C-alpha positions as a printed Julia matrix, in Angstrom:
399×3 Matrix{Float64}:
 -10.31   65.47   -0.5
 -13.19   66.55   -2.74
 -16.39   65.63   -0.99
 -18.67   66.64   -3.94
 -21.12   63.99   -5.03
 -22.86   63.78   -8.41
 -24.0    67.43   -8.73
 -25.53   67.65   -5.27
 -22.54   68.45   -3.14
 -23.99   71.69   -1.7
 -27.37   71.51   -0.04
 -27.83   75.31    0.0
 -28.42   77.0    -3.31
 -26.94   80.51   -3.22
 -29.14   83.54   -3.58
 -29.44   84.95   -7.13
 -26.2    86.52   -8.27
 -25.03   88.5   -11.33
 -23.82   86.46  -14.25
 -20.18   87.53  -13.87
 -20.26   86.39  -10.22
 -21.88   83.1   -11.1
 -19.29   82.47  -13.82
 -16.54   82.72  -11.19
 -18.2    81.0    -8.22
 -20.94   78.56   -9.41
 -19.8    75.0    -8.94
 -17.13   76.12   -6.44
 -19.26   77.22   -3.52
 -18.04   74.39   -1.24
 -14.31   74.81   -1.81
 -13.47   77.25    1.0
 -15.17   74.98    3.57
 -12.88   72.21    2.42
  -9.78   74.41    2.69
  -9.39   74.46   -1.07
  -9.1    77.29   -3.6
  -8.75   75.51   -6.96
 -11.36   72.74   -7.76
  -9.78   69.25   -7.45
  -9.71   66.82  -10.44
 -11.13   63.4    -9.6
  -9.79   60.97  -12.21
 -11.17   57.79  -10.65
 -13.1    55.45  -12.9
 -14.41   53.39   -9.94
 -14.96   53.98   -6.19
 -14.73   51.42   -3.33
 -17.81   50.59   -1.32
 -18.28   48.12    1.5
 -22.06   48.57    1.55
 -23.16   46.52   -1.46
 -26.79   46.49   -0.35
 -26.89   50.24   -0.15
 -25.11   50.6    -3.47
 -27.67   48.29   -5.11
 -30.5    50.43   -3.77
 -28.95   53.58   -5.1
 -28.43   52.06   -8.57
 -32.09   50.89   -8.53
 -33.15   54.41   -7.72
 -31.07   55.75  -10.6
 -32.66   53.28  -12.96
 -36.07   54.57  -11.98
 -35.69   58.26  -12.64
 -32.04   59.05  -13.46
 -31.66   61.36  -10.46
 -28.22   62.27   -9.19
 -26.8    59.67   -6.84
 -27.01   60.63   -3.2
 -23.84   59.68   -1.39
 -20.38   58.7    -2.67
 -19.72   58.01   -6.36
 -20.01   54.51   -7.72
 -18.57   54.35  -11.2
 -17.33   56.93  -13.74
 -20.02   56.19  -16.27
 -22.75   57.05  -13.67
 -21.15   60.36  -12.86
 -18.03   62.16  -11.75
 -17.6    64.88   -9.04
 -15.44   67.12  -11.26
 -17.85   66.96  -14.15
 -20.71   67.6   -11.72
 -19.17   70.91  -10.75
 -19.24   72.02  -14.37
 -22.85   70.85  -14.75
 -23.87   72.77  -11.6
 -22.21   75.9   -12.87
 -23.64   75.77  -16.33
 -27.12   75.23  -15.04
 -26.75   78.29  -12.84
 -25.59   80.37  -15.84
 -28.45   79.23  -18.04
 -31.02   79.53  -15.24
 -32.2    75.9   -15.34
 -32.63   73.22  -12.61
 -29.93   70.93  -14.01
 -27.4    70.27  -16.74
 -26.0    67.02  -18.13
 -22.57   66.96  -19.79
 -21.46   64.71  -22.66
 -18.32   63.85  -24.61
 -19.27   66.27  -27.45
 -22.04   68.54  -28.63
 -23.22   65.82  -31.05
 -23.27   63.24  -28.22
 -25.43   65.62  -26.31
 -27.92   66.07  -29.15
 -27.94   62.34  -29.77
 -28.84   61.7   -26.14
 -31.8    64.1   -26.38
 -33.12   62.39  -29.51
 -32.64   58.93  -27.94
 -34.44   60.0   -24.74
 -37.47   61.27  -26.64
 -37.53   58.27  -29.02
 -37.54   55.92  -26.06
 -40.84   57.51  -25.09
 -42.24   56.77  -28.58
 -41.76   60.36  -29.73
 -39.61   59.94  -32.8
 -40.78   62.93  -34.8
 -38.76   66.15  -34.71
 -39.66   69.56  -36.03
 -36.65   71.66  -36.95
 -35.88   75.03  -38.44
 -32.84   75.59  -40.77
 -30.11   76.5   -40.68
 -28.62   74.27  -38.02
 -25.03   73.18  -37.52
 -24.28   70.94  -40.47
 -23.81   67.7   -38.47
 -27.0    68.38  -36.5
 -28.8    68.78  -39.8
 -27.28   65.53  -41.09
 -28.17   63.62  -37.97
 -31.8    64.58  -38.32
 -32.08   64.24  -42.1
 -30.34   60.81  -42.25
 -32.54   59.36  -39.54
 -29.45   57.68  -38.06
 -31.15   57.38  -34.65
 -34.59   56.38  -35.97
 -35.94   59.89  -35.94
 -38.08   61.53  -38.6
 -37.7    65.23  -39.2
 -40.07   67.88  -40.65
 -38.23   70.98  -41.75
 -40.22   74.22  -41.56
 -39.89   77.92  -41.07
 -40.64   79.56  -37.67
 -44.23   80.41  -38.77
 -44.93   76.77  -39.61
 -43.89   75.14  -36.34
 -47.42   74.68  -34.95
 -48.76   73.12  -38.16
 -45.8    70.73  -38.37
 -46.47   69.19  -34.93
 -47.84   65.64  -34.78
 -49.0    63.39  -31.87
 -45.6    61.68  -32.02
 -43.51   64.88  -32.1
 -41.05   64.74  -29.29
 -38.94   67.82  -29.93
 -38.65   71.16  -31.77
 -35.1    72.18  -32.58
 -33.83   75.61  -33.51
 -30.45   77.48  -33.36
 -30.33   81.18  -32.75
 -28.14   82.9   -33.86
 -27.87   80.15  -36.43
 -24.78   78.5   -37.75
 -23.45   79.84  -40.02
 -25.78   82.64  -41.24
 -26.35   84.12  -37.81
 -30.08   84.36  -38.47
 -32.04   85.12  -35.28
 -35.41   83.78  -34.2
 -38.09   84.95  -31.83
 -37.57   82.2   -29.21
 -40.51   83.19  -27.11
 -42.89   83.03  -30.06
 -41.49   79.62  -31.11
 -41.8    78.22  -27.56
 -45.44   79.32  -27.56
 -46.0    77.67  -30.93
 -44.52   74.41  -29.56
 -47.39   74.03  -27.03
 -46.5    71.06  -24.75
 -43.66   69.82  -27.07
 -40.21   70.68  -25.59
 -38.24   73.31  -27.46
 -34.48   72.72  -27.76
 -32.41   75.81  -28.5
 -28.78   75.48  -29.63
 -27.22   78.39  -27.72
 -23.64   77.7   -28.69
 -23.05   81.0   -30.57
 -24.74   83.32  -28.09
 -23.78   81.63  -24.72
 -25.69   82.63  -21.57
 -23.83   85.93  -21.69
 -25.95   87.13  -24.57
 -29.16   85.13  -24.16
 -30.76   82.57  -21.86
 -33.26   80.62  -23.9
 -34.85   79.0   -20.8
 -36.15   82.44  -19.88
 -37.94   82.54  -23.28
 -39.66   79.17  -22.81
 -37.1    76.65  -24.03
 -36.97   73.39  -21.98
 -33.6    72.29  -23.33
 -30.56   74.48  -24.04
 -27.77   72.77  -26.01
 -24.16   73.86  -26.15
 -21.22   72.5   -28.03
 -19.12   73.26  -24.94
 -16.07   72.77  -27.2
 -16.64   76.31  -28.33
 -17.07   79.33  -26.03
 -17.62   77.51  -22.82
 -14.15   75.98  -23.02
 -12.85   78.91  -24.93
  -9.31   77.85  -25.64
  -9.57   75.16  -28.36
  -8.37   72.4   -26.09
 -11.5    70.46  -24.97
 -14.29   68.53  -26.72
 -17.57   68.47  -24.87
 -21.35   69.0   -25.04
 -23.9    69.89  -22.4
 -27.67   70.2   -22.11
 -29.22   72.56  -19.58
 -32.79   71.62  -18.74
 -35.28   70.82  -15.98
 -34.56   67.9   -13.66
 -37.15   65.64  -15.25
 -35.49   65.75  -18.64
 -32.07   65.68  -16.98
 -32.84   62.32  -15.3
 -33.66   60.78  -18.75
 -30.46   62.18  -20.26
 -28.34   60.71  -17.43
 -29.9    57.3   -18.08
 -29.06   57.6   -21.82
 -25.54   58.74  -20.99
 -25.05   55.77  -18.63
 -26.39   53.3   -21.18
 -24.53   54.67  -24.2
 -21.35   55.74  -22.44
 -21.1    59.19  -23.98
 -19.51   60.49  -20.8
 -17.35   63.6   -20.39
 -13.79   62.95  -19.16
 -13.02   64.61  -15.75
 -10.18   66.62  -17.08
 -12.47   68.09  -19.72
 -14.9    68.91  -16.92
 -12.21   70.72  -15.03
 -11.11   72.69  -18.09
 -14.72   73.64  -18.81
 -15.3    74.91  -15.28
 -12.2    76.99  -15.55
 -13.34   78.26  -18.91
 -16.69   79.46  -17.46
 -14.9    81.73  -15.03
 -13.72   84.0   -17.89
 -16.66   83.45  -20.25
 -18.29   86.83  -19.72
 -15.01   88.75  -20.15
 -14.06   86.77  -23.23
 -17.37   87.03  -24.98
 -17.69   90.77  -24.38
 -14.16   91.5   -25.47
 -14.43   89.37  -28.63
 -17.8    90.88  -29.38
 -16.34   94.37  -29.31
 -13.74   93.25  -31.86
 -16.44   91.66  -34.0
 -18.59   94.82  -33.99
 -15.62   96.92  -35.27
 -14.8    94.34  -37.93
 -18.43   94.38  -39.05
 -18.31   98.11  -39.45
 -15.25   97.86  -41.65
 -16.42   94.9   -43.71
 -19.79   96.46  -44.35
 -18.2    99.43  -46.05
 -15.64   97.47  -48.05
 -16.43   97.12  -51.82
 -14.8    93.62  -51.86
 -17.56   92.36  -49.5
 -21.04   91.96  -50.97
 -22.89   91.19  -47.7
 -22.3    91.01  -43.96
 -24.37   89.0   -41.53
 -24.26   89.97  -37.83
 -26.95   89.32  -35.18
 -28.8    92.06  -33.34
 -27.72   90.64  -30.03
 -24.11   91.05  -31.02
 -21.56   88.35  -30.31
 -18.22   87.33  -31.68
 -19.39   85.51  -34.81
 -19.5    87.21  -38.18
 -20.57   85.8   -41.6
 -19.79   87.65  -44.75
 -20.0    87.13  -48.49
 -17.17   88.2   -50.8
 -17.18   89.49  -54.32
 -14.18   87.35  -55.19
 -13.32   83.72  -54.6
 -13.75   82.84  -50.85
 -11.17   80.08  -51.28
  -8.54   82.68  -52.25
  -9.18   84.58  -49.06
  -8.86   81.38  -46.97
  -5.51   80.7   -48.58
  -4.18   84.16  -47.87
  -4.82   84.69  -44.17
  -1.72   84.77  -41.99
  -2.69   85.91  -38.5
  -6.22   84.48  -38.67
  -6.3    80.67  -38.5
  -8.17   78.84  -41.29
  -9.78   76.08  -39.2
 -13.16   74.61  -38.22
 -14.71   75.22  -34.84
 -15.14   78.61  -33.1
 -15.2    80.39  -29.8
 -11.53   80.23  -29.09
  -9.28   83.11  -27.81
  -7.81   83.24  -31.28
  -9.63   84.17  -34.54
 -10.7    81.38  -36.92
 -12.14   81.5   -40.37
 -13.73   78.77  -42.51
 -15.85   78.24  -45.63
 -19.07   76.59  -44.42
 -20.11   75.23  -47.84
 -16.89   73.26  -48.0
 -16.55   72.12  -44.41
 -19.05   72.57  -41.57
 -22.14   72.33  -43.86
 -20.69   70.16  -46.65
 -22.64   67.24  -45.4
 -25.92   69.08  -45.94
 -27.53   68.64  -49.36
 -26.45   71.48  -51.61
 -30.01   72.67  -52.37
 -31.01   72.55  -48.73
 -27.79   74.36  -47.78
 -28.34   77.18  -50.25
 -32.0    77.3   -49.39
 -31.06   78.0   -45.79
 -28.89   80.94  -46.86
 -25.51   79.2   -46.83
 -24.22   80.47  -50.1
 -21.03   79.33  -51.78
 -19.58   82.77  -51.18
 -20.17   82.75  -47.46
 -17.32   82.82  -44.93
 -17.64   82.41  -41.24
 -15.36   84.3   -38.92
 -15.03   83.51  -35.23
 -13.43   86.65  -33.78
 -10.97   86.23  -30.97
  -9.08   88.49  -28.55
  -6.33   89.83  -30.78
  -5.92   93.57  -31.46
  -8.67   94.55  -33.83
  -6.28   96.55  -36.05
  -4.1    93.49  -36.5
  -7.15   91.4   -37.41
  -8.3    93.94  -39.92
  -4.81   94.21  -41.5
  -4.89   90.45  -42.11
  -8.42   90.52  -43.55
  -7.57   93.48  -45.69
  -4.63   91.81  -47.36
  -6.44   88.51  -47.67
  -9.39   90.16  -49.42
  -6.96   91.19  -52.16
  -7.41   93.89  -54.78
 -10.98   95.16  -55.47
 -12.91   93.24  -58.16
 -12.96   95.38  -61.31
 -15.81   95.24  -63.79
 -14.65   95.14  -67.48
 -14.91   98.49  -69.28
 -18.08   98.84  -71.35
 -20.5    97.06  -69.04
 -22.01  100.31  -67.87
 -21.13   99.64  -64.24
 -18.61  101.52  -62.16
 -15.33   99.81  -61.52
 -15.12   98.54  -58.0
């Protein structure tokens, strides 16, 4: 039987280990002592207890600071042992004290905003571009927040007494723009910095080491890695984690145990998948950058498996012609996906704001998978179509 409690099943924290080792073993350190090899899946929604006084005391303690429950589980909305294993592992990979998982990346971001608003800190400073739905959540004020959009140099001047959070994404979705996270964390002063690390993953960067207090992932993407789980997670210090657990309990944005199991399994291959897909992406960048049918290629200095590129022709024509590559939203899967951000992921953002953030109508976003790179290029090559030719007499060379 799985004896893990809500994220505190192992009293001894292992000595520092390499990322690849942590990816395989974090969250599983107690299994051998239980005579287990694969992590068990606990699907219970409720748990029996004959000590109602003790249970009441534990719930009172949770209501005070949101700390993990000590002892056996109580109810699925308070926490789940299988999900706790994933949270433990992700915290180890990001180098934070804790992590709190949610039903989606947007549920995770919403919980952070609600936790800060509950403290009277409703103002948010944010840098574009962000994921389109994150942008919309902030701009529309759906959770009672007020946002000030600024560039990285303007973060300090944008802060107010009621600023509860600074939000950035680096590399950004979908332009892959990179930010100096250490400089921004310094500019935030005492205001917590949240970094969306979905594109980079802890394989390529660990924002907590640069001063971020919260690291957000749409775990649907690289952490799961196979396009079969929806989830979000925030890695942070224990003080903030306690508040997030309280919001999760109150709002019910919990992660299903099966999703927690799939995410823990996904983490074990995360370094291998990210590095292999990144190698494919780097080669495709090289070929795209020298192709006359492509006007611009965006690729971050830290590397990774995400590419953005602008075409000379109609991007919708390319989308309609791919055959091996899947035209679909999302990213981070083992197979390659392509989408047109201005039509889908960032359609909800005001057109002027979208273009001002560098999301042009010609931009395509490519999430590179693990296929053979020559097969991927063959599909892109045929989808790009014939070179665009300039009419004779314009004074420009035919392309």
